[in-house]
Amino acid sequence: TTLTKKPKDWVEQELPVLDLPASLEPVGFLDVEVIQARNIPRVDILGSADPYVRVLCHGQLACTGVQKNTLNPHWAEILAVNIFDPRQTLHLHKLKIPDQMQVQLCSWKSTGKDEFIGTVLFSAGELCGGLDAKGVGEGWYDVQKERKTGGMEAVKASHSQSPCQLYLRFTYTAVPMEVRNTLGATPSLAPV
């Protein structure tokens, strides 16, 4: 599943990490549970990858740990991001925050720049507003990359034409994770 209709101000390159003012109040909190990936293309000379996931949303960056030498990693890690109202942020703080989220799949390199494999793009507003009544949504999402001729295309496994995918679970709430953890209400990490 991917976002098919893009807002006119959509940015397909990496979103910026912003120095957000302390006075900026979130309107909600989104937990992105990165559960697993499958069919990652081979990116190193040994025919494997050292994958990790980066979430860029509303000027924030969160990352999973690196899974070594695997094309089908399991993380079960929760990355928490604050959700802001882009209109309020622009009006009160003169700060433009793109209303989108990128979930990037990368491969760690011991030397040089890490390798970008692909991304899953979401409208943050549509994502948070489109979750079920409990504020939860989950599923397999196709990883895509930009074509040299423009537009996006699916990333395929090196050994087959199977699409590279991430299994993600989203939980949107008005209560920050730190408060939920002190109340003992932590999200489940049930196997898929």
mmCIF file of N, CA, C and O in Angstrom, residues 34-127:
data_model
loop_
_atom_site.group_PDB
_atom_site.id
_atom_site.type_symbol
_atom_site.label_atom_id
_atom_site.label_comp_id
_atom_site.label_asym_id
_atom_site.label_seq_id
_atom_site.Cartn_x
_atom_site.Cartn_y
_atom_site.Cartn_z
ATOM 1 N N VAL A 34 8.154 -0.444 13.614
ATOM 2 C CA VAL A 34 8.814 -1.073 12.474
ATOM 3 C C VAL A 34 8.999 -2.533 12.862
ATOM 4 O O VAL A 34 9.808 -2.857 13.730
ATOM 5 N N ILE A 35 8.221 -3.404 12.239
ATOM 6 C CA ILE A 35 8.218 -4.805 12.644
ATOM 7 C C ILE A 35 9.216 -5.622 11.843
ATOM 8 O O ILE A 35 10.086 -6.266 12.416
ATOM 9 N N GLN A 36 9.108 -5.587 10.523
ATOM 10 C CA GLN A 36 10.025 -6.382 9.708
ATOM 11 C C GLN A 36 10.045 -5.869 8.277
ATOM 12 O O GLN A 36 9.240 -5.020 7.900
ATOM 13 N N ALA A 37 10.970 -6.412 7.483
ATOM 14 C CA ALA A 37 11.047 -6.138 6.050
ATOM 15 C C ALA A 37 11.282 -7.454 5.336
ATOM 16 O O ALA A 37 11.747 -8.432 5.938
ATOM 17 N N ARG A 38 10.934 -7.469 4.057
ATOM 18 C CA ARG A 38 11.201 -8.668 3.263
ATOM 19 C C ARG A 38 11.614 -8.253 1.856
ATOM 20 O O ARG A 38 11.297 -7.175 1.387
ATOM 21 N N ASN A 39 12.397 -9.150 1.249
ATOM 22 C CA ASN A 39 12.847 -8.978 -0.141
ATOM 23 C C ASN A 39 13.716 -7.738 -0.344
ATOM 24 O O ASN A 39 13.599 -7.054 -1.360
ATOM 25 N N ILE A 40 14.603 -7.465 0.609
ATOM 26 C CA ILE A 40 15.537 -6.348 0.433
ATOM 27 C C ILE A 40 16.563 -6.736 -0.634
ATOM 28 O O ILE A 40 17.085 -7.854 -0.617
ATOM 29 N N PRO A 41 16.853 -5.851 -1.573
ATOM 30 C CA PRO A 41 17.859 -6.182 -2.580
ATOM 31 C C PRO A 41 19.257 -6.266 -1.958
ATOM 32 O O PRO A 41 19.551 -5.611 -0.960
ATOM 33 N N ARG A 42 20.110 -7.074 -2.558
ATOM 34 C CA ARG A 42 21.506 -7.196 -2.102
ATOM 35 C C ARG A 42 22.221 -5.878 -2.383
ATOM 36 O O ARG A 42 22.133 -5.349 -3.487
ATOM 37 N N VAL A 43 22.923 -5.370 -1.388
ATOM 38 C CA VAL A 43 23.600 -4.088 -1.586
ATOM 39 C C VAL A 43 25.093 -4.144 -1.272
ATOM 40 O O VAL A 43 25.798 -3.183 -1.514
ATOM 41 N N ASP A 44 25.585 -5.256 -0.718
ATOM 42 C CA ASP A 44 27.023 -5.317 -0.444
ATOM 43 C C ASP A 44 27.669 -6.452 -1.234
ATOM 44 O O ASP A 44 26.987 -7.268 -1.849
ATOM 45 N N ILE A 45 28.985 -6.506 -1.205
ATOM 46 C CA ILE A 45 29.719 -7.476 -2.018
ATOM 47 C C ILE A 45 29.512 -8.912 -1.552
ATOM 48 O O ILE A 45 29.759 -9.840 -2.299
ATOM 49 N N LEU A 46 29.009 -9.106 -0.343
ATOM 50 C CA LEU A 46 28.738 -10.449 0.164
ATOM 51 C C LEU A 46 27.329 -10.912 -0.193
ATOM 52 O O LEU A 46 26.912 -12.005 0.181
ATOM 53 N N GLY A 47 26.575 -10.076 -0.902
ATOM 54 C CA GLY A 47 25.232 -10.456 -1.332
ATOM 55 C C GLY A 47 24.180 -10.306 -0.258
ATOM 56 O O GLY A 47 23.179 -11.008 -0.259
ATOM 57 N N SER A 48 24.396 -9.393 0.677
ATOM 58 C CA SER A 48 23.441 -9.189 1.752
ATOM 59 C C SER A 48 23.227 -7.690 1.963
ATOM 60 O O SER A 48 23.499 -6.881 1.084
ATOM 61 N N ALA A 49 22.755 -7.327 3.147
ATOM 62 C CA ALA A 49 22.552 -5.931 3.518
ATOM 63 C C ALA A 49 22.611 -5.839 5.041
ATOM 64 O O ALA A 49 22.475 -6.848 5.742
ATOM 65 N N ASP A 50 22.829 -4.644 5.544
ATOM 66 C CA ASP A 50 22.787 -4.341 6.979
ATOM 67 C C ASP A 50 21.704 -3.285 7.176
ATOM 68 O O ASP A 50 21.986 -2.103 7.408
ATOM 69 N N PRO A 51 20.419 -3.686 7.055
ATOM 70 C CA PRO A 51 19.342 -2.706 6.990
ATOM 71 C C PRO A 51 18.971 -2.061 8.323
ATOM 72 O O PRO A 51 19.123 -2.640 9.387
ATOM 73 N N TYR A 52 18.478 -0.831 8.194
ATOM 74 C CA TYR A 52 17.847 -0.104 9.293
ATOM 75 C C TYR A 52 16.809 0.821 8.681
ATOM 76 O O TYR A 52 16.770 1.014 7.465
ATOM 77 N N VAL A 53 15.932 1.360 9.520
ATOM 78 C CA VAL A 53 14.853 2.216 9.048
ATOM 79 C C VAL A 53 14.967 3.581 9.707
ATOM 80 O O VAL A 53 15.260 3.678 10.907
ATOM 81 N N ARG A 54 14.733 4.619 8.902
ATOM 82 C CA ARG A 54 14.692 6.012 9.381
ATOM 83 C C ARG A 54 13.292 6.550 9.136
ATOM 84 O O ARG A 54 12.751 6.375 8.059
ATOM 85 N N VAL A 55 12.731 7.204 10.141
ATOM 86 C CA VAL A 55 11.439 7.865 9.990
ATOM 87 C C VAL A 55 11.670 9.363 10.082
ATOM 88 O O VAL A 55 12.218 9.847 11.074
ATOM 89 N N LEU A 56 11.292 10.089 9.028
ATOM 90 C CA LEU A 56 11.365 11.550 9.007
ATOM 91 C C LEU A 56 9.944 12.073 8.942
ATOM 92 O O LEU A 56 9.201 11.748 8.014
ATOM 93 N N CYS A 57 9.553 12.856 9.943
ATOM 94 C CA CYS A 57 8.191 13.359 10.001
ATOM 95 C C CYS A 57 8.155 14.661 10.788
ATOM 96 O O CYS A 57 8.693 14.724 11.901
ATOM 97 N N HIS A 58 7.548 15.677 10.230
ATOM 98 C CA HIS A 58 7.358 16.976 10.893
ATOM 99 C C HIS A 58 8.647 17.495 11.526
ATOM 100 O O HIS A 58 8.675 17.937 12.664
ATOM 101 N N GLY A 59 9.730 17.413 10.759
ATOM 102 C CA GLY A 59 11.007 17.966 11.187
ATOM 103 C C GLY A 59 11.793 17.101 12.152
ATOM 104 O O GLY A 59 12.810 17.522 12.675
ATOM 105 N N GLN A 60 11.344 15.873 12.405
ATOM 106 C CA GLN A 60 11.996 14.980 13.362
ATOM 107 C C GLN A 60 12.558 13.758 12.646
ATOM 108 O O GLN A 60 12.061 13.360 11.602
ATOM 109 N N LEU A 61 13.584 13.155 13.252
ATOM 110 C CA LEU A 61 14.208 11.949 12.724
ATOM 111 C C LEU A 61 14.294 10.917 13.834
ATOM 112 O O LEU A 61 14.720 11.225 14.948
ATOM 113 N N ALA A 62 13.877 9.683 13.529
ATOM 114 C CA ALA A 62 14.010 8.562 14.463
ATOM 115 C C ALA A 62 14.509 7.363 13.666
ATOM 116 O O ALA A 62 14.152 7.192 12.499
ATOM 117 N N CYS A 63 15.367 6.530 14.279
ATOM 118 C CA CYS A 63 15.975 5.398 13.574
ATOM 119 C C CYS A 63 15.882 4.113 14.386
ATOM 120 O O CYS A 63 15.982 4.138 15.612
ATOM 121 N N THR A 64 15.757 2.994 13.666
ATOM 122 C CA THR A 64 15.851 1.683 14.308
ATOM 123 C C THR A 64 17.323 1.318 14.449
ATOM 124 O O THR A 64 18.196 2.003 13.903
ATOM 125 N N GLY A 65 17.585 0.206 15.080
ATOM 126 C CA GLY A 65 18.927 -0.360 15.109
ATOM 127 C C GLY A 65 19.221 -1.043 13.775
ATOM 128 O O GLY A 65 18.327 -1.291 12.968
ATOM 129 N N VAL A 66 20.478 -1.358 13.554
ATOM 130 C CA VAL A 66 20.928 -2.026 12.331
ATOM 131 C C VAL A 66 20.810 -3.537 12.528
ATOM 132 O O VAL A 66 21.214 -4.065 13.568
ATOM 133 N N GLN A 67 20.250 -4.230 11.547
ATOM 134 C CA GLN A 67 20.207 -5.693 11.534
ATOM 135 C C GLN A 67 21.287 -6.149 10.554
ATOM 136 O O GLN A 67 21.244 -5.794 9.383
ATOM 137 N N LYS A 68 22.251 -6.908 11.035
ATOM 138 C CA LYS A 68 23.411 -7.283 10.216
ATOM 139 C C LYS A 68 23.138 -8.482 9.304
ATOM 140 O O LYS A 68 22.490 -9.445 9.708
ATOM 141 N N ASN A 69 23.667 -8.401 8.078
ATOM 142 C CA ASN A 69 23.702 -9.498 7.111
ATOM 143 C C ASN A 69 22.369 -10.200 6.911
ATOM 144 O O ASN A 69 22.252 -11.408 7.074
ATOM 145 N N THR A 70 21.352 -9.449 6.523
ATOM 146 C CA THR A 70 20.039 -10.052 6.289
ATOM 147 C C THR A 70 19.282 -9.290 5.206
ATOM 148 O O THR A 70 19.423 -8.076 5.085
ATOM 149 N N LEU A 71 18.487 -10.037 4.457
ATOM 150 C CA LEU A 71 17.606 -9.445 3.458
ATOM 151 C C LEU A 71 16.154 -9.495 3.918
ATOM 152 O O LEU A 71 15.264 -9.027 3.213
ATOM 153 N N ASN A 72 15.909 -10.082 5.100
ATOM 154 C CA ASN A 72 14.566 -10.202 5.684
ATOM 155 C C ASN A 72 14.638 -9.917 7.180
ATOM 156 O O ASN A 72 14.432 -10.812 8.004
ATOM 157 N N PRO A 73 14.949 -8.686 7.576
ATOM 158 C CA PRO A 73 15.179 -8.367 8.989
ATOM 159 C C PRO A 73 13.891 -8.261 9.815
ATOM 160 O O PRO A 73 12.816 -8.007 9.288
ATOM 161 N N HIS A 74 14.061 -8.468 11.125
ATOM 162 C CA HIS A 74 12.995 -8.270 12.114
ATOM 163 C C HIS A 74 13.504 -7.255 13.130
ATOM 164 O O HIS A 74 14.584 -7.424 13.689
ATOM 165 N N TRP A 75 12.727 -6.199 13.376
ATOM 166 C CA TRP A 75 13.108 -5.182 14.347
ATOM 167 C C TRP A 75 12.202 -5.187 15.573
ATOM 168 O O TRP A 75 12.688 -5.189 16.684
ATOM 169 N N ALA A 76 10.892 -5.064 15.363
ATOM 170 C CA ALA A 76 9.908 -4.902 16.450
ATOM 171 C C ALA A 76 10.318 -3.723 17.335
ATOM 172 O O ALA A 76 10.354 -3.838 18.557
ATOM 173 N N GLU A 77 10.633 -2.600 16.696
ATOM 174 C CA GLU A 77 11.025 -1.376 17.408
ATOM 175 C C GLU A 77 9.979 -0.296 17.168
ATOM 176 O O GLU A 77 9.444 -0.169 16.065
ATOM 177 N N ILE A 78 9.713 0.486 18.210
ATOM 178 C CA ILE A 78 8.754 1.584 18.109
ATOM 179 C C ILE A 78 9.515 2.905 18.034
ATOM 180 O O ILE A 78 10.337 3.202 18.900
ATOM 181 N N LEU A 79 9.217 3.679 16.986
ATOM 182 C CA LEU A 79 9.794 5.006 16.802
ATOM 183 C C LEU A 79 8.672 6.018 17.005
ATOM 184 O O LEU A 79 7.654 5.969 16.302
ATOM 185 N N ALA A 80 8.819 6.889 17.978
ATOM 186 C CA ALA A 80 7.770 7.849 18.325
ATOM 187 C C ALA A 80 8.076 9.218 17.727
ATOM 188 O O ALA A 80 9.206 9.694 17.813
ATOM 189 N N VAL A 81 7.052 9.825 17.123
ATOM 190 C CA VAL A 81 7.187 11.183 16.578
ATOM 191 C C VAL A 81 6.002 12.027 17.026
ATOM 192 O O VAL A 81 4.892 11.527 17.187
ATOM 193 N N ASN A 82 6.275 13.297 17.238
ATOM 194 C CA ASN A 82 5.225 14.257 17.557
ATOM 195 C C ASN A 82 4.549 14.670 16.264
ATOM 196 O O ASN A 82 5.198 14.832 15.228
ATOM 197 N N ILE A 83 3.240 14.887 16.331
ATOM 198 C CA ILE A 83 2.486 15.364 15.179
ATOM 199 C C ILE A 83 2.054 16.798 15.474
ATOM 200 O O ILE A 83 1.471 17.075 16.523
ATOM 201 N N PHE A 84 2.372 17.693 14.546
ATOM 202 C CA PHE A 84 2.037 19.108 14.691
ATOM 203 C C PHE A 84 0.997 19.493 13.647
ATOM 204 O O PHE A 84 0.865 18.847 12.620
ATOM 205 N N ASP A 85 0.279 20.550 13.900
ATOM 206 C CA ASP A 85 -0.654 21.107 12.928
ATOM 207 C C ASP A 85 0.152 22.055 12.042
ATOM 208 O O ASP A 85 0.577 23.121 12.499
ATOM 209 N N PRO A 86 0.395 21.673 10.774
ATOM 210 C CA PRO A 86 1.229 22.513 9.898
ATOM 211 C C PRO A 86 0.715 23.943 9.743
ATOM 212 O O PRO A 86 1.498 24.882 9.655
ATOM 213 N N ARG A 87 -0.619 24.132 9.718
ATOM 214 C CA ARG A 87 -1.176 25.497 9.571
ATOM 215 C C ARG A 87 -0.879 26.323 10.821
ATOM 216 O O ARG A 87 -0.470 27.473 10.737
ATOM 217 N N GLN A 88 -1.056 25.733 11.995
ATOM 218 C CA GLN A 88 -0.798 26.446 13.245
ATOM 219 C C GLN A 88 0.693 26.756 13.382
ATOM 220 O O GLN A 88 1.072 27.845 13.814
ATOM 221 N N THR A 89 1.526 25.827 12.989
ATOM 222 C CA THR A 89 2.975 26.011 13.076
ATOM 223 C C THR A 89 3.421 27.174 12.188
ATOM 224 O O THR A 89 4.245 27.986 12.586
ATOM 225 N N LEU A 90 2.849 27.251 10.986
ATOM 226 C CA LEU A 90 3.190 28.347 10.076
ATOM 227 C C LEU A 90 2.653 29.671 10.614
ATOM 228 O O LEU A 90 3.365 30.672 10.628
ATOM 229 N N HIS A 91 1.425 29.665 11.093
ATOM 230 C CA HIS A 91 0.791 30.899 11.575
ATOM 231 C C HIS A 91 1.465 31.432 12.845
ATOM 232 O O HIS A 91 1.806 32.612 12.935
ATOM 233 N N LEU A 92 1.687 30.577 13.837
ATOM 234 C CA LEU A 92 2.220 31.028 15.130
ATOM 235 C C LEU A 92 3.741 31.142 15.169
ATOM 236 O O LEU A 92 4.286 31.988 15.866
ATOM 237 N N HIS A 93 4.434 30.270 14.447
ATOM 238 C CA HIS A 93 5.899 30.208 14.558
ATOM 239 C C HIS A 93 6.620 30.544 13.267
ATOM 240 O O HIS A 93 7.855 30.486 13.218
ATOM 241 N N LYS A 94 5.861 30.847 12.199
ATOM 242 C CA LYS A 94 6.452 31.162 10.883
ATOM 243 C C LYS A 94 7.390 30.045 10.427
ATOM 244 O O LYS A 94 8.439 30.279 9.840
ATOM 245 N N LEU A 95 7.005 28.811 10.740
ATOM 246 C CA LEU A 95 7.804 27.634 10.417
ATOM 247 C C LEU A 95 6.970 26.704 9.546
ATOM 248 O O LEU A 95 5.880 26.277 9.952
ATOM 249 N N LYS A 96 7.455 26.424 8.325
ATOM 250 C CA LYS A 96 6.719 25.538 7.425
ATOM 251 C C LYS A 96 7.192 24.103 7.641
ATOM 252 O O LYS A 96 8.355 23.783 7.459
ATOM 253 N N ILE A 97 6.243 23.258 8.048
ATOM 254 C CA ILE A 97 6.520 21.837 8.252
ATOM 255 C C ILE A 97 5.762 21.066 7.180
ATOM 256 O O ILE A 97 4.538 21.138 7.124
ATOM 257 N N PRO A 98 6.456 20.319 6.310
ATOM 258 C CA PRO A 98 5.743 19.525 5.307
ATOM 259 C C PRO A 98 4.844 18.501 5.985
ATOM 260 O O PRO A 98 5.256 17.848 6.945
ATOM 261 N N ASP A 99 3.611 18.369 5.495
ATOM 262 C CA ASP A 99 2.670 17.413 6.083
ATOM 263 C C ASP A 99 2.871 16.046 5.448
ATOM 264 O O ASP A 99 1.990 15.504 4.796
ATOM 265 N N GLN A 100 4.054 15.514 5.612
ATOM 266 C CA GLN A 100 4.347 14.198 5.068
ATOM 267 C C GLN A 100 5.327 13.463 5.961
ATOM 268 O O GLN A 100 5.998 14.059 6.802
ATOM 269 N N MET A 101 5.352 12.159 5.773
ATOM 270 C CA MET A 101 6.268 11.311 6.530
ATOM 271 C C MET A 101 6.963 10.387 5.542
ATOM 272 O O MET A 101 6.333 9.859 4.624
ATOM 273 N N GLN A 102 8.270 10.232 5.733
ATOM 274 C CA GLN A 102 9.041 9.284 4.942
ATOM 275 C C GLN A 102 9.529 8.193 5.882
ATOM 276 O O GLN A 102 10.110 8.475 6.937
ATOM 277 N N VAL A 103 9.284 6.948 5.492
ATOM 278 C CA VAL A 103 9.856 5.803 6.194
ATOM 279 C C VAL A 103 10.896 5.252 5.234
ATOM 280 O O VAL A 103 10.560 4.665 4.206
ATOM 281 N N GLN A 104 12.169 5.488 5.549
ATOM 282 C CA GLN A 104 13.259 5.145 4.636
ATOM 283 C C GLN A 104 13.935 3.847 5.058
ATOM 284 O O GLN A 104 14.218 3.648 6.242
ATOM 285 N N LEU A 105 14.215 3.005 4.084
ATOM 286 C CA LEU A 105 14.967 1.780 4.296
ATOM 287 C C LEU A 105 16.374 2.021 3.785
ATOM 288 O O LEU A 105 16.562 2.414 2.629
ATOM 289 N N CYS A 106 17.363 1.830 4.650
ATOM 290 C CA CYS A 106 18.765 2.078 4.302
ATOM 291 C C CYS A 106 19.603 0.874 4.699
ATOM 292 O O CYS A 106 19.169 0.027 5.478
ATOM 293 N N SER A 107 20.822 0.815 4.188
ATOM 294 C CA SER A 107 21.775 -0.222 4.590
ATOM 295 C C SER A 107 23.021 0.461 5.138
ATOM 296 O O SER A 107 23.604 1.334 4.488
ATOM 297 N N TRP A 108 23.408 0.075 6.340
ATOM 298 C CA TRP A 108 24.563 0.639 7.023
ATOM 299 C C TRP A 108 25.848 0.221 6.324
ATOM 300 O O TRP A 108 25.981 -0.906 5.850
ATOM 301 N N LYS A 109 26.773 1.149 6.222
ATOM 302 C CA LYS A 109 28.101 0.884 5.652
ATOM 303 C C LYS A 109 29.150 1.239 6.691
ATOM 304 O O LYS A 109 29.083 2.295 7.322
ATOM 305 N N SER A 110 30.132 0.364 6.875
ATOM 306 C CA SER A 110 31.184 0.638 7.871
ATOM 307 C C SER A 110 32.087 1.772 7.413
ATOM 308 O O SER A 110 32.678 2.467 8.236
ATOM 309 N N THR A 111 32.217 1.950 6.103
ATOM 310 C CA THR A 111 32.989 3.068 5.566
ATOM 311 C C THR A 111 32.151 3.772 4.512
ATOM 312 O O THR A 111 31.399 3.138 3.775
ATOM 313 N N GLY A 112 32.242 5.064 4.453
ATOM 314 C CA GLY A 112 31.486 5.825 3.467
ATOM 315 C C GLY A 112 30.047 6.048 3.883
ATOM 316 O O GLY A 112 29.651 5.771 5.010
ATOM 317 N N LYS A 113 29.270 6.535 2.927
ATOM 318 C CA LYS A 113 27.877 6.880 3.163
ATOM 319 C C LYS A 113 27.000 5.629 3.140
ATOM 320 O O LYS A 113 27.170 4.758 2.290
ATOM 321 N N ASP A 114 26.040 5.550 4.082
ATOM 322 C CA ASP A 114 25.083 4.453 4.084
ATOM 323 C C ASP A 114 24.308 4.455 2.774
ATOM 324 O O ASP A 114 24.125 5.494 2.140
ATOM 325 N N GLU A 115 23.833 3.269 2.364
ATOM 326 C CA GLU A 115 23.132 3.154 1.094
ATOM 327 C C GLU A 115 21.624 3.297 1.293
ATOM 328 O O GLU A 115 21.020 2.592 2.097
ATOM 329 N N PHE A 116 21.034 4.210 0.552
ATOM 330 C CA PHE A 116 19.590 4.407 0.545
ATOM 331 C C PHE A 116 18.982 3.345 -0.355
ATOM 332 O O PHE A 116 19.346 3.228 -1.525
ATOM 333 N N ILE A 117 18.050 2.540 0.181
ATOM 334 C CA ILE A 117 17.405 1.494 -0.609
ATOM 335 C C ILE A 117 16.098 2.006 -1.193
ATOM 336 O O ILE A 117 15.816 1.818 -2.372
ATOM 337 N N GLY A 118 15.283 2.646 -0.379
ATOM 338 C CA GLY A 118 14.010 3.164 -0.861
ATOM 339 C C GLY A 118 13.195 3.729 0.283
ATOM 340 O O GLY A 118 13.644 3.766 1.427
ATOM 341 N N THR A 119 11.975 4.143 -0.027
ATOM 342 C CA THR A 119 11.154 4.826 0.962
ATOM 343 C C THR A 119 9.683 4.458 0.807
ATOM 344 O O THR A 119 9.262 4.014 -0.266
ATOM 345 N N VAL A 120 8.942 4.641 1.878
ATOM 346 C CA VAL A 120 7.483 4.584 1.851
ATOM 347 C C VAL A 120 7.025 5.985 2.234
ATOM 348 O O VAL A 120 7.462 6.524 3.256
ATOM 349 N N LEU A 121 6.187 6.589 1.394
ATOM 350 C CA LEU A 121 5.748 7.967 1.597
ATOM 351 C C LEU A 121 4.309 8.007 2.092
ATOM 352 O O LEU A 121 3.455 7.272 1.585
ATOM 353 N N PHE A 122 4.056 8.871 3.052
ATOM 354 C CA PHE A 122 2.709 9.052 3.597
ATOM 355 C C PHE A 122 2.441 10.537 3.779
ATOM 356 O O PHE A 122 3.355 11.301 4.074
ATOM 357 N N SER A 123 1.185 10.925 3.692
ATOM 358 C CA SER A 123 0.752 12.222 4.188
ATOM 359 C C SER A 123 0.499 12.018 5.673
ATOM 360 O O SER A 123 -0.302 11.165 6.055
ATOM 361 N N ALA A 124 1.191 12.765 6.531
ATOM 362 C CA ALA A 124 1.042 12.582 7.981
ATOM 363 C C ALA A 124 -0.401 12.842 8.412
ATOM 364 O O ALA A 124 -0.958 12.105 9.227
ATOM 365 N N GLY A 125 -1.022 13.867 7.865
ATOM 366 C CA GLY A 125 -2.400 14.185 8.218
ATOM 367 C C GLY A 125 -3.370 13.088 7.802
ATOM 368 O O GLY A 125 -4.235 12.685 8.579
ATOM 369 N N GLU A 126 -3.205 12.570 6.567
ATOM 370 C CA GLU A 126 -4.064 11.488 6.106
ATOM 371 C C GLU A 126 -3.822 10.219 6.908
ATOM 372 O O GLU A 126 -4.756 9.489 7.233
ATOM 373 N N LEU A 127 -2.572 9.946 7.235
ATOM 374 C CA LEU A 127 -2.247 8.745 7.997
ATOM 375 C C LEU A 127 -2.903 8.781 9.370
ATOM 376 O O LEU A 127 -3.587 7.850 9.767
#
